[in-house]
GROMACS .gro file of C-alpha atoms in nm:
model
  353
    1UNK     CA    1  -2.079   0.566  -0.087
    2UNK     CA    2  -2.158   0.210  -0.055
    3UNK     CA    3  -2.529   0.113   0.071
    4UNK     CA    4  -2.512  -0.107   0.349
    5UNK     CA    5  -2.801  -0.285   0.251
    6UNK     CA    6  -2.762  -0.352  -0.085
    7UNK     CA    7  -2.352  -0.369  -0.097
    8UNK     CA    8  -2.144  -0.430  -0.396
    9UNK     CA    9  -1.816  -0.483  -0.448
   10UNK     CA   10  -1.562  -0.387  -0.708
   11UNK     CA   11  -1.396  -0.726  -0.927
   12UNK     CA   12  -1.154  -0.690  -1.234
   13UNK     CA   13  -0.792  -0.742  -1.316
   14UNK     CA   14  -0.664  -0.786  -0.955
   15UNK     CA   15  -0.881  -1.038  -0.880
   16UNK     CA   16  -0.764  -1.203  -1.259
   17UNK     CA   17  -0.431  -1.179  -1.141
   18UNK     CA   18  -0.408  -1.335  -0.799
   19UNK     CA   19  -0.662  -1.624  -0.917
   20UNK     CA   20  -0.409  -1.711  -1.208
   21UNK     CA   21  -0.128  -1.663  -0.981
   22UNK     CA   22  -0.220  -1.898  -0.740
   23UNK     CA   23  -0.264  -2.119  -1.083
   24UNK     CA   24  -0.607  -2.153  -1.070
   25UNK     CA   25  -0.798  -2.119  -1.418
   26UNK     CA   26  -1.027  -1.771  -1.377
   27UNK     CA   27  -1.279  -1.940  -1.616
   28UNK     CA   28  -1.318  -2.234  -1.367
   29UNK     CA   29  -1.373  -2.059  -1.099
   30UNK     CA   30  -1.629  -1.831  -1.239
   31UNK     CA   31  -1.832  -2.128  -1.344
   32UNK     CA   32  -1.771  -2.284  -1.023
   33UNK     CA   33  -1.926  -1.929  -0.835
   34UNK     CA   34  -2.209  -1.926  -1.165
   35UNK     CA   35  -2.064  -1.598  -1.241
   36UNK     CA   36  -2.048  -1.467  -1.584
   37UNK     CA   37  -1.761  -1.538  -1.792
   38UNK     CA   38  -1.613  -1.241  -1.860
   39UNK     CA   39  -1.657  -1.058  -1.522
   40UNK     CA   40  -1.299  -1.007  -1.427
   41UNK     CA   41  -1.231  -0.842  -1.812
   42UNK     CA   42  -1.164  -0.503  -1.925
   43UNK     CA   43  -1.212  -0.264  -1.597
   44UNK     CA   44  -1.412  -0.527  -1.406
   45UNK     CA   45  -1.784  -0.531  -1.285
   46UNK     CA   46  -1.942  -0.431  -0.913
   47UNK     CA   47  -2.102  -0.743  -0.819
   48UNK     CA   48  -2.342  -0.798  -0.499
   49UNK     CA   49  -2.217  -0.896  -0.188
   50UNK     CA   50  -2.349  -1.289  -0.227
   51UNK     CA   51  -2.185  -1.322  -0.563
   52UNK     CA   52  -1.847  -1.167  -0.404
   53UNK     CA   53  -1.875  -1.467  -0.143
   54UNK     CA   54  -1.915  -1.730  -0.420
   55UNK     CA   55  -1.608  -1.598  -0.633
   56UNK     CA   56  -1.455  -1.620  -0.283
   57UNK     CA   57  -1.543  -2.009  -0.206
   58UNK     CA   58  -1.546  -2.104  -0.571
   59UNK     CA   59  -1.161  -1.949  -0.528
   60UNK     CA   60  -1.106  -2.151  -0.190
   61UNK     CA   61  -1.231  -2.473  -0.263
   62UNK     CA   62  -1.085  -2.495  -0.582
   63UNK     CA   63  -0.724  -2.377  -0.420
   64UNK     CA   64  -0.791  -2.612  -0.124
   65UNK     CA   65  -0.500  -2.476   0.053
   66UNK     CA   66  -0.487  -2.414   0.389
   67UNK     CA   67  -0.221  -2.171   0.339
   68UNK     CA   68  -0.427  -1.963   0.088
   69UNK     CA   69  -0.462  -1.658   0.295
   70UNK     CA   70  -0.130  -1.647   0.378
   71UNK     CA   71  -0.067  -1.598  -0.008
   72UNK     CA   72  -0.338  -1.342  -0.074
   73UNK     CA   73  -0.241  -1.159   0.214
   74UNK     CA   74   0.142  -1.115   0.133
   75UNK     CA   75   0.084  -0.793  -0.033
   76UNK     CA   76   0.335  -0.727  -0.284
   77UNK     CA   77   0.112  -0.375  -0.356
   78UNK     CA   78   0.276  -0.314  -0.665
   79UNK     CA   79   0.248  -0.605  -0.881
   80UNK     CA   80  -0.115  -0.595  -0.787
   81UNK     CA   81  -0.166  -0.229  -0.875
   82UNK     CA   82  -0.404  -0.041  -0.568
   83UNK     CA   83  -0.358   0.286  -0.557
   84UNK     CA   84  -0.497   0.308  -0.180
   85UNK     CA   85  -0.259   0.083  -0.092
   86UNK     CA   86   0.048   0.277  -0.218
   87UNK     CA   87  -0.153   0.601  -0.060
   88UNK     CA   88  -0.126   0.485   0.295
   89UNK     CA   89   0.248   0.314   0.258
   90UNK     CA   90   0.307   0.725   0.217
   91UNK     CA   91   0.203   0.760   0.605
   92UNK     CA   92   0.417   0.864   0.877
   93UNK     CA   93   0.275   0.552   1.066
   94UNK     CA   94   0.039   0.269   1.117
   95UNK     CA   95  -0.132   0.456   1.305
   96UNK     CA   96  -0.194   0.736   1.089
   97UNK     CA   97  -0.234   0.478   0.768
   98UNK     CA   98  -0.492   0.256   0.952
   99UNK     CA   99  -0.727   0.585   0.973
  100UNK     CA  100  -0.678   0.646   0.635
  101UNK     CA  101  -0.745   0.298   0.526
  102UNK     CA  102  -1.090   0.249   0.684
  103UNK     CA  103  -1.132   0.605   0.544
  104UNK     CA  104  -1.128   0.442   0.218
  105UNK     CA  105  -1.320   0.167   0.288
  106UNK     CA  106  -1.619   0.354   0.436
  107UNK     CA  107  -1.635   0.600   0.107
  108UNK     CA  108  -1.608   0.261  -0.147
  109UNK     CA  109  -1.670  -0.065  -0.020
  110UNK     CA  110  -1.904  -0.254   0.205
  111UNK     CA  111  -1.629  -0.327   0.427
  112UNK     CA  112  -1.490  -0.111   0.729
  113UNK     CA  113  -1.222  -0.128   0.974
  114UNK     CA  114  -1.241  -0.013   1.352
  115UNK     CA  115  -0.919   0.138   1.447
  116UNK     CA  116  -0.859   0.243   1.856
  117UNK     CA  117  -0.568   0.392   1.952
  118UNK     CA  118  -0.417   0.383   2.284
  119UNK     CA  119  -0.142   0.474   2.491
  120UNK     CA  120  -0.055   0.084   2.558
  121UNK     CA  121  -0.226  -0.038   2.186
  122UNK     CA  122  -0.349   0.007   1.858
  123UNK     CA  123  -0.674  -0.229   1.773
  124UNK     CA  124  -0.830  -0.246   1.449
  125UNK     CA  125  -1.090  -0.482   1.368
  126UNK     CA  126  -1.256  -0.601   1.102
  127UNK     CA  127  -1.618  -0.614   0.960
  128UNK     CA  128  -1.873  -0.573   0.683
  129UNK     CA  129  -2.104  -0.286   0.676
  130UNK     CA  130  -2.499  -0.327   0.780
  131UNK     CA  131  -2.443  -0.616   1.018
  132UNK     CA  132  -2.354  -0.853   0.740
  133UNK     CA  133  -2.155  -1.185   0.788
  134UNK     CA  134  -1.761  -1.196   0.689
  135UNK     CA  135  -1.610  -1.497   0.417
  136UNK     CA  136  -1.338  -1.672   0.639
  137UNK     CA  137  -1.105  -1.632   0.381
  138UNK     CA  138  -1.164  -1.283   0.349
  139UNK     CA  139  -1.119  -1.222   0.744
  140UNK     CA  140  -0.799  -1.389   0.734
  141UNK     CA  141  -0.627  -1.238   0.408
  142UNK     CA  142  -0.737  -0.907   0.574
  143UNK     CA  143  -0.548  -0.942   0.912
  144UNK     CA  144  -0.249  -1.099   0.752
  145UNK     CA  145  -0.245  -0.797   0.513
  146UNK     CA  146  -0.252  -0.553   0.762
  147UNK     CA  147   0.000  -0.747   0.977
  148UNK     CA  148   0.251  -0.801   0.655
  149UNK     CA  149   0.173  -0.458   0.548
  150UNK     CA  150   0.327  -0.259   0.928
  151UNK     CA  151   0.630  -0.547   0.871
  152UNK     CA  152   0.672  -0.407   0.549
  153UNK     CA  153   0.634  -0.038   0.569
  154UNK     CA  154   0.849  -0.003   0.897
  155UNK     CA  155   1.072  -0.280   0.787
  156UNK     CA  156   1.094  -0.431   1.080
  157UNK     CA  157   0.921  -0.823   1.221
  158UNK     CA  158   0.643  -0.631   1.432
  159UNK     CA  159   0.465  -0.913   1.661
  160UNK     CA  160   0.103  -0.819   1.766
  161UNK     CA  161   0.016  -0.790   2.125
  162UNK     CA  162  -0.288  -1.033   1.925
  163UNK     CA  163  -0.511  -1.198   1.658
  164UNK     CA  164  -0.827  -1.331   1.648
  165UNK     CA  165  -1.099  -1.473   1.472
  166UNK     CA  166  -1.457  -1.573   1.507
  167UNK     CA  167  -1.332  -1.914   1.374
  168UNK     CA  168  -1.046  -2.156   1.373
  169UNK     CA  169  -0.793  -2.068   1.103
  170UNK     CA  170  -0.716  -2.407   0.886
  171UNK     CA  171  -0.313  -2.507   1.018
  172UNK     CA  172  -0.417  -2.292   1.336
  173UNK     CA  173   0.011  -2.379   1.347
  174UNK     CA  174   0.121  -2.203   1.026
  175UNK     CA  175  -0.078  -1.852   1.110
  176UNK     CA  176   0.025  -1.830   1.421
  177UNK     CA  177   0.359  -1.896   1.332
  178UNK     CA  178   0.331  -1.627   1.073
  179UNK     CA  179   0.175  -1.371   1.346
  180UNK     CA  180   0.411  -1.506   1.604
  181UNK     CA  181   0.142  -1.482   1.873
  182UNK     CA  182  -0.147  -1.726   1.994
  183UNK     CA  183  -0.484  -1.693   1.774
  184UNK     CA  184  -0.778  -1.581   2.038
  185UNK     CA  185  -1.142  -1.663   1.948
  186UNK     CA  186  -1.355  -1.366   1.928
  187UNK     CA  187  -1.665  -1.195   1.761
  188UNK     CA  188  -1.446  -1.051   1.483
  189UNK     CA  189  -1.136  -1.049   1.308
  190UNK     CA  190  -0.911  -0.833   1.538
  191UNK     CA  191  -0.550  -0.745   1.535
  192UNK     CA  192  -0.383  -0.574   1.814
  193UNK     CA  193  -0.059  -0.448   1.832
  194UNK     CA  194   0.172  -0.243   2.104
  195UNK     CA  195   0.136   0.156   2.104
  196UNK     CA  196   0.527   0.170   1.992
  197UNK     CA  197   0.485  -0.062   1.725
  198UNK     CA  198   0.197   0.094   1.572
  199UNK     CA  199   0.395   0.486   1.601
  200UNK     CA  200   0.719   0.317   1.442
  201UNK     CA  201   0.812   0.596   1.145
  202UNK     CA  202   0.733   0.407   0.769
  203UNK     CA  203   1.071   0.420   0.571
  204UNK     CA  204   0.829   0.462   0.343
  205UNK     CA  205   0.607   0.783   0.439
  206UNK     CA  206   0.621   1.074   0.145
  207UNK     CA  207   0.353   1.349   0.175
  208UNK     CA  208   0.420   1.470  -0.171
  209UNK     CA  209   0.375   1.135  -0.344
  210UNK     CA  210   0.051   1.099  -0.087
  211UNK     CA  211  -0.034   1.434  -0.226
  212UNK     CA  212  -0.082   1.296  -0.545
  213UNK     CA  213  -0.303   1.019  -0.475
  214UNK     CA  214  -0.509   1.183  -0.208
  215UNK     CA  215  -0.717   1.407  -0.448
  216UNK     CA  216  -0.890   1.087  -0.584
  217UNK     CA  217  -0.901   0.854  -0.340
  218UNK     CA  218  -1.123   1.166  -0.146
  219UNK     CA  219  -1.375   1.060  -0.363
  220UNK     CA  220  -1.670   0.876  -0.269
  221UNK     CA  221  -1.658   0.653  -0.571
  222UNK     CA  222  -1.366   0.371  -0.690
  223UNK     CA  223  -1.079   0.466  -0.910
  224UNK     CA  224  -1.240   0.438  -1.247
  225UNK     CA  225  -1.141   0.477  -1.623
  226UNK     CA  226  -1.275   0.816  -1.586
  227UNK     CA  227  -1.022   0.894  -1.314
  228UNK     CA  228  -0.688   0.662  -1.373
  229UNK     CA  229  -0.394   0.728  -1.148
  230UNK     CA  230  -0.106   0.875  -1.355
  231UNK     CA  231   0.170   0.714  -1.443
  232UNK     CA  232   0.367   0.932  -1.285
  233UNK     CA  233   0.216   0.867  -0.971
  234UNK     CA  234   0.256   0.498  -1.024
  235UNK     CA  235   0.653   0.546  -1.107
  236UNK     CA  236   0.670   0.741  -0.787
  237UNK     CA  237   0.571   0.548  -0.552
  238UNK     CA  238   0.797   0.249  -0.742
  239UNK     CA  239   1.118   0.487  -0.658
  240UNK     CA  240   0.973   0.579  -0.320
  241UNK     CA  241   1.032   0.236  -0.220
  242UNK     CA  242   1.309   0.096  -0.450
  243UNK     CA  243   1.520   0.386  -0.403
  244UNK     CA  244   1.640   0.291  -0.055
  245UNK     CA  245   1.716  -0.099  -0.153
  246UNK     CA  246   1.871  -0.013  -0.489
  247UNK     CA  247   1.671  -0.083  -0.674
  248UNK     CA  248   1.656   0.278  -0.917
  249UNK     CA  249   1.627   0.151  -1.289
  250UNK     CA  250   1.380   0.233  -1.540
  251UNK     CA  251   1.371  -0.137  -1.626
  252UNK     CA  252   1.301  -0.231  -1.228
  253UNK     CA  253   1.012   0.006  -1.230
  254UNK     CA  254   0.879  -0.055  -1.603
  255UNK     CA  255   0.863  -0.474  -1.471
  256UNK     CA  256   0.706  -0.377  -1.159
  257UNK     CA  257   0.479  -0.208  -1.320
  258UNK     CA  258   0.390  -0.495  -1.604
  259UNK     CA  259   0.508  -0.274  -1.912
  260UNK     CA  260   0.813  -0.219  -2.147
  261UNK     CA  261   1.054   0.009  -2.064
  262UNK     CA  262   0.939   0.176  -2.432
  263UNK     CA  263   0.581   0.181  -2.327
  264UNK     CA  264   0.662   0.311  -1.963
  265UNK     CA  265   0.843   0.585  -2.107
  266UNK     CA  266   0.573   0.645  -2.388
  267UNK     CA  267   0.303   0.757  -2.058
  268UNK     CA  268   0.512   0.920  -1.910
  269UNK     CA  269   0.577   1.134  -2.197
  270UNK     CA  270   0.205   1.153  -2.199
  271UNK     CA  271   0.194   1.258  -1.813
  272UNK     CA  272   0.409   1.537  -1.948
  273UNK     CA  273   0.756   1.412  -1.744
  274UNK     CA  274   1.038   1.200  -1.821
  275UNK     CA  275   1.169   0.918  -1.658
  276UNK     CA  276   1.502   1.109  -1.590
  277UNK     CA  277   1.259   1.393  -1.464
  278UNK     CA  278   1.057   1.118  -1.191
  279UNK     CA  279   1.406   0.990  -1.091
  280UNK     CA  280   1.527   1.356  -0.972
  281UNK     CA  281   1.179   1.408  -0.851
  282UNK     CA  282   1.188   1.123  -0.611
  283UNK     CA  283   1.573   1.133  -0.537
  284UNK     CA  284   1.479   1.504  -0.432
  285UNK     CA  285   1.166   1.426  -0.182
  286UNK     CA  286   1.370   1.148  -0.036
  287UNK     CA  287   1.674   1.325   0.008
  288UNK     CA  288   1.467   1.603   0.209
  289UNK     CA  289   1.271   1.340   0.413
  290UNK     CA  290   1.659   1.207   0.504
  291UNK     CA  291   1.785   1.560   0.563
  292UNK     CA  292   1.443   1.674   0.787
  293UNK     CA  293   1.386   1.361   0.975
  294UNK     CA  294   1.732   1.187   1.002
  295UNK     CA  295   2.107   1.236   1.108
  296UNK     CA  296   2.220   1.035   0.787
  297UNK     CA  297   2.501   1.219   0.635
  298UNK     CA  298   2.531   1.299   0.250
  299UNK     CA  299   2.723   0.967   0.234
  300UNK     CA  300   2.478   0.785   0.405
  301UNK     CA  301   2.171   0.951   0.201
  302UNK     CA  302   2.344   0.957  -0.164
  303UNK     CA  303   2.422   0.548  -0.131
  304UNK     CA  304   2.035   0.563   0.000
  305UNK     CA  305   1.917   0.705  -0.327
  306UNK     CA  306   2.117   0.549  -0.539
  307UNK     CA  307   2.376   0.778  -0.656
  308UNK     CA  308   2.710   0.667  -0.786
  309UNK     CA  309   2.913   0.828  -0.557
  310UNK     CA  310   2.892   1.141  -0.274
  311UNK     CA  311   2.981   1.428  -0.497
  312UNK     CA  312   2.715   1.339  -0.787
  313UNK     CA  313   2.449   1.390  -0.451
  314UNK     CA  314   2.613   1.694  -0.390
  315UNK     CA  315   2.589   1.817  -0.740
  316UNK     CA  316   2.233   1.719  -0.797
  317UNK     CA  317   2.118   1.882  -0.480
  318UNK     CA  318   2.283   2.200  -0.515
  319UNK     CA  319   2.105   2.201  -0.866
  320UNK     CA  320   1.752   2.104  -0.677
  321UNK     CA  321   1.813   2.319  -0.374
  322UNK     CA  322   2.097   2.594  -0.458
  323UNK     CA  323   2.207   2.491  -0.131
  324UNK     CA  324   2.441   2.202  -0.017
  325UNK     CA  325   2.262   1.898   0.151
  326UNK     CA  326   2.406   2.019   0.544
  327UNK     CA  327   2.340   2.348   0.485
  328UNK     CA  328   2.000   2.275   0.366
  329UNK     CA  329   1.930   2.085   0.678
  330UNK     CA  330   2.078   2.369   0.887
  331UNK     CA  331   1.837   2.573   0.724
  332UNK     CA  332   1.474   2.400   0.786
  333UNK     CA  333   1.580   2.259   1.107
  334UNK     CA  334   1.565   2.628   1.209
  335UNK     CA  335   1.226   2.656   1.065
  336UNK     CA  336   0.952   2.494   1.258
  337UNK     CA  337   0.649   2.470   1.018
  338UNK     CA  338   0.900   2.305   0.781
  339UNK     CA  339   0.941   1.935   0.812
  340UNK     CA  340   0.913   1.607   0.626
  341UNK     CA  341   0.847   1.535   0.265
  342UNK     CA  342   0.620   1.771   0.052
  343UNK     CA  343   0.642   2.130   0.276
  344UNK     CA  344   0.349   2.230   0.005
  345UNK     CA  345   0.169   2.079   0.218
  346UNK     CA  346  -0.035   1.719   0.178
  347UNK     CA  347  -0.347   1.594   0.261
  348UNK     CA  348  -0.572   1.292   0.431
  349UNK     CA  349  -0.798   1.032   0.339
  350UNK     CA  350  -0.721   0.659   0.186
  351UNK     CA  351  -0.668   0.270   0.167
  352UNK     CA  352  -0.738  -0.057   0.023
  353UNK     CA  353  -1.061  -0.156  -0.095
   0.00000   0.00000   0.00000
């Protein structure tokens, strides 16, 4: 757990990635921050909390972008690889994934979020650990994330009730286009949104895939070397989200995942599976998280997954199941303590560090 009094932070390829995305030269900006040059190499170093907040200002200055939050905060999840962040995409709801995300951030980071529910709101703010002081640009990549992060899990434009800041946001016009609400001035970086926004159902939540990243993100260190996520759990949470917008391939996931095809299916040989073996996998959770939670019919569900035509969904379940698709649902809607993805059973715990 981190101490709140001597924090440190956790910098490697991530941070590589989004500096040379935003094409910004990672050597410059180490010198700029009078960081070492090969910090952000290999699995990355834990730095202190000051040196964290130069790599941040060496990072903004040199960017000198007012819009620069709004770019670190569009969370594409997957080309950036965070396994917390693919954890809570598996929950039911913002609600439920905000929890799990300050969760995570107690156990590994010097950061934290506040989350309040409500019957009229959801609240979450903000705020480093042991009284310290926030980067700007951290505060404001934070509450974008978590605002672009409920758009994207529940698919839908969700406006907070509002957003504010301990400071004026450079272009105050551009983020509060982006949040579509005024900014407010407070004593932290807060965003607020309505009770039914923050209960909306993820298209998105999978207990079994969470069940698979739960066991490690429980623990009160960072994913290491020692403890990599699996490939497998990497290529299921891909075709937990590209399944529904057809997106199915081997060469969609392998890209997404910055690999060959050949070397995608090389670990998951190694993972002991088969691509063919994490398609069926993830075709079968999500066809029983349509079935449990849904009225979409076998039409509806086999386009969802990416099947070819009705009858091939028909075939594959009653080789998963030994049951057709309606008479499956017949089945467990009869059955109370069976609902959802992942009847096994998952867990809790999780999110972003």
């Amino acid at each position: 757990m981190s101490d709140p009094n001597n924090p440190k932070i956790h910098v490697g390829k991530a941070a590589s990635v989004l500096i040379d995305e935003l094409g910004i030269d990672p050597l410059t900006i180490l010198k700029r921050a009078d960081l070492p040059s090969g910090l952000l190499q290999g699995d990355g170093s834990r730095i202190s909390l000051d040196a964290y907040y130069r790599l941040l200002t060496a990072v903004t200055d040199e960017a000198d972008d007012p819009h620069l939050a709004l770019k670190l905060g569009d969370a594409s999840g997957i080309d950036y690889f965070d396994p917390a962040f693919f954890a809570a995409m598996c929950s039911p709801n913002m609600n439920v994934a905000a929890q799990r995300m300050a969760d995570y951030k107690r156990r590994v980071s010097p950061f934290r979020l506040d989350v309040r529910t409500g019957d009229r709101d959801t609240t979450i703010v903000f705020r480093a650990a042991g009284g310290h002081a926030l980067h700007p640009t951290q505060s404001l990549t934070e509450i974008v994330f978590l605002v672009n992060f409920m758009r994207r899990a529940t698919r839908q434009r969700i406006v907070p009730n509002s957003v504010a800041f301990p400071f004026n946001p450079p272009d105050l016009a551009a983020y509060e286009a982006h949040f579509g609400c005024v900014i407010l001035r407070k004593s932290a970086a807060t965003v607020t949104v309505h009770a039914q926004d923050a209960a909306l159902p993820f298209v998105t939540h999978n207990d079994e895939i969470w069940a698979l990243f739960e066991p490690q993100l429980r623990r009160d260190s960072p994913i290491s070397r020692k403890s990599p996520l699996t490939t497998r759990a990497r290529v299921a949470h891909c075709l937990n989200e590209f399944l529904p917008s057809g997106r199915a391939s081997v060469e969609d996931v392998a890209r997404e995942l910055a690999m060959s095809k050949r070397t995608l299916q090389r670990r998951l040989a190694e993972d002991g599976t088969t691509w063919l073996e994490a398609l069926n996998d993830a075709r079968e959770a999500l066809a029983k998280h349509y079935l449990t939670t849904t009225d979409f019919g076998a039409t509806q569900i086999s386009f969802l997954l990416g099947f070819e035509d009705p009858n091939s969904f028909y075939r594959a379940f009653r080789r998963w199941e030994g049951a057709s698709p309606e008479h499956w649902r017949n089945q467990t809607r009869m059955q109370p303590h069976k609902s959802g993805i992942g009847t096994d059973g998952g867990h809790i715990g999780t999110s972003r560090e």
